[in-house]
mmCIF file of C-alpha atoms in Angstrom:
data_model
loop_
_atom_site.group_PDB
_atom_site.id
_atom_site.type_symbol
_atom_site.label_atom_id
_atom_site.label_comp_id
_atom_site.label_asym_id
_atom_site.label_seq_id
_atom_site.Cartn_x
_atom_site.Cartn_y
_atom_site.Cartn_z
ATOM 1 C CA MET A 1 0.000 0.000 0.000
ATOM 2 C CA ALA A 2 2.795 2.406 0.892
ATOM 3 C CA SER A 3 4.630 1.507 -2.307
ATOM 4 C CA ASP A 4 1.520 2.394 -4.368
ATOM 5 C CA ARG A 5 1.483 5.863 -2.829
ATOM 6 C CA GLN A 6 5.183 6.306 -3.495
ATOM 7 C CA ASP A 7 4.758 5.225 -7.134
ATOM 8 C CA LYS A 8 1.894 7.692 -7.653
ATOM 9 C CA ALA A 9 3.834 10.495 -5.950
ATOM 10 C CA SER A 10 6.937 9.840 -8.048
ATOM 11 C CA ARG A 11 4.827 9.843 -11.243
ATOM 12 C CA ARG A 12 3.342 13.214 -10.293
ATOM 13 C CA ARG A 13 6.749 14.696 -9.492
ATOM 14 C CA ARG A 14 8.305 13.403 -12.671
ATOM 15 C CA ARG A 15 8.393 16.092 -15.306
ATOM 16 C CA ARG A 16 6.475 15.175 -18.433
ATOM 17 C CA GLU A 17 8.050 15.665 -21.812
ATOM 18 C CA PRO A 18 6.267 18.126 -24.108
ATOM 19 C CA LEU A 19 4.072 16.659 -26.797
ATOM 20 C CA GLN A 20 5.651 17.193 -30.198
ATOM 21 C CA VAL A 21 3.331 17.756 -33.165
ATOM 22 C CA HIS A 22 4.231 18.159 -36.825
ATOM 23 C CA LEU A 23 1.711 20.499 -38.420
ATOM 24 C CA SER A 24 1.011 21.322 -42.045
ATOM 25 C CA MET A 25 -1.688 23.802 -43.010
ATOM 26 C CA VAL A 26 -2.803 24.220 -46.602
ATOM 27 C CA VAL A 27 -5.701 26.467 -47.595
ATOM 28 C CA ARG A 28 -7.456 25.598 -50.837
ATOM 29 C CA THR A 29 -9.518 28.304 -52.502
ATOM 30 C CA GLY A 30 -10.384 26.295 -55.581
ATOM 31 C CA PRO A 31 -9.943 22.990 -57.380
ATOM 32 C CA ASP A 32 -6.771 23.912 -59.281
ATOM 33 C CA PRO A 33 -3.302 23.293 -57.775
ATOM 34 C CA GLU A 34 -2.449 27.005 -58.060
ATOM 35 C CA ASP A 35 -5.504 27.796 -55.924
ATOM 36 C CA GLN A 36 -3.839 26.560 -52.748
ATOM 37 C CA LEU A 37 -1.562 28.337 -50.310
ATOM 38 C CA THR A 38 0.649 26.578 -47.761
ATOM 39 C CA LEU A 39 0.717 28.442 -44.449
ATOM 40 C CA LEU A 40 2.679 25.799 -42.512
ATOM 41 C CA ASN A 41 4.720 23.005 -44.051
ATOM 42 C CA ASN A 42 5.535 20.173 -41.632
ATOM 43 C CA ARG A 43 6.441 22.595 -38.847
ATOM 44 C CA LYS A 44 7.474 21.132 -35.520
ATOM 45 C CA LEU A 45 5.396 22.461 -32.624
ATOM 46 C CA TYR A 46 5.703 21.608 -28.959
ATOM 47 C CA MET A 47 2.505 21.500 -26.952
ATOM 48 C CA LEU A 48 3.299 22.969 -23.549
ATOM 49 C CA GLY A 49 0.863 24.012 -20.866
ATOM 50 C CA SER A 50 -2.742 24.869 -21.525
ATOM 51 C CA VAL A 51 -4.405 25.799 -24.798
ATOM 52 C CA PHE A 52 -5.958 28.761 -23.003
ATOM 53 C CA GLU A 53 -2.514 30.257 -22.399
ATOM 54 C CA TYR A 54 -1.810 30.378 -26.124
ATOM 55 C CA ARG A 55 -5.239 31.219 -27.535
ATOM 56 C CA ALA A 56 -4.324 34.851 -28.374
ATOM 57 C CA ARG A 57 -1.330 33.670 -30.414
ATOM 58 C CA MET A 58 -3.479 31.104 -32.196
ATOM 59 C CA GLN A 59 -6.110 33.724 -33.011
ATOM 60 C CA ARG A 60 -3.472 36.098 -34.413
ATOM 61 C CA PHE A 61 -2.006 33.314 -36.533
ATOM 62 C CA LEU A 62 -5.410 32.348 -37.897
ATOM 63 C CA VAL A 63 -6.405 35.921 -38.755
ATOM 64 C CA ALA A 64 -3.021 36.670 -40.322
ATOM 65 C CA GLY A 65 -3.237 33.452 -42.354
ATOM 66 C CA LEU A 66 -6.719 34.256 -43.605
ATOM 67 C CA LEU A 67 -5.625 37.760 -44.605
ATOM 68 C CA ARG A 68 -2.604 36.301 -46.377
ATOM 69 C CA VAL A 69 -4.840 33.913 -48.309
ATOM 70 C CA ALA A 70 -7.264 36.696 -49.181
ATOM 71 C CA THR A 71 -4.516 38.981 -50.471
ATOM 72 C CA THR A 72 -2.697 36.364 -52.554
ATOM 73 C CA SER A 73 -5.600 34.455 -54.063
ATOM 74 C CA PRO A 74 -7.350 36.120 -57.008
ATOM 75 C CA ARG A 75 -10.353 33.851 -56.573
ATOM 76 C CA VAL A 76 -10.912 34.943 -52.973
ATOM 77 C CA TYR A 77 -10.256 38.562 -53.901
ATOM 78 C CA ARG A 78 -12.989 38.420 -56.559
ATOM 79 C CA GLU A 79 -15.437 37.216 -53.914
ATOM 80 C CA ILE A 80 -14.461 39.770 -51.277
ATOM 81 C CA ALA A 81 -13.846 42.851 -53.446
ATOM 82 C CA PRO A 82 -17.502 43.642 -54.299
ATOM 83 C CA GLY A 83 -18.467 43.543 -50.633
ATOM 84 C CA LEU A 84 -15.493 45.663 -49.607
ATOM 85 C CA SER A 85 -16.192 48.273 -52.254
ATOM 86 C CA ALA A 86 -19.849 48.483 -51.169
ATOM 87 C CA MET A 87 -18.796 48.824 -47.539
ATOM 88 C CA LEU A 88 -16.271 51.546 -48.381
ATOM 89 C CA ASP A 89 -18.872 53.400 -50.475
ATOM 90 C CA GLY A 90 -21.224 53.331 -47.486
ATOM 91 C CA LEU A 91 -18.519 54.727 -45.210
ATOM 92 C CA ARG A 92 -17.671 57.457 -47.706
ATOM 93 C CA SER A 93 -21.310 58.511 -48.069
ATOM 94 C CA ARG A 94 -21.669 58.726 -44.270
ATOM 95 C CA ARG A 95 -18.626 60.988 -44.059
ATOM 96 C CA ARG A 96 -20.009 63.251 -46.776
ATOM 97 C CA GLY A 97 -23.288 63.491 -44.894
ATOM 98 C CA ARG A 98 -21.512 64.558 -41.706
ATOM 99 C CA LYS A 99 -19.547 67.262 -43.483
ATOM 100 C CA ALA A 100 -22.707 68.636 -45.085
ATOM 101 C CA GLY A 101 -24.505 68.678 -41.727
ATOM 102 C CA LYS A 102 -21.863 70.842 -40.004
#
């Protein structure tokens, strides 16, 4: 019984090795081979601690990756550009209305 407690205590005290993950991330924006962008190519990542500690870094990486895909892929740009131009036109018209109301 005492040896069971000692085994459990020694397992808890023993430092665990970090989990090593090889990650590749490819974003496909269409069926053609040129319509894909590789964000990570077999990158070695070590999983340490809690996911909650690193969530801000993961969010920044995801947003930056999506922006990178949107700026380099003509197919995505064609989808986003009409919406962006309409949004910018709306912002411009609001600014003109404020200036006229002064």
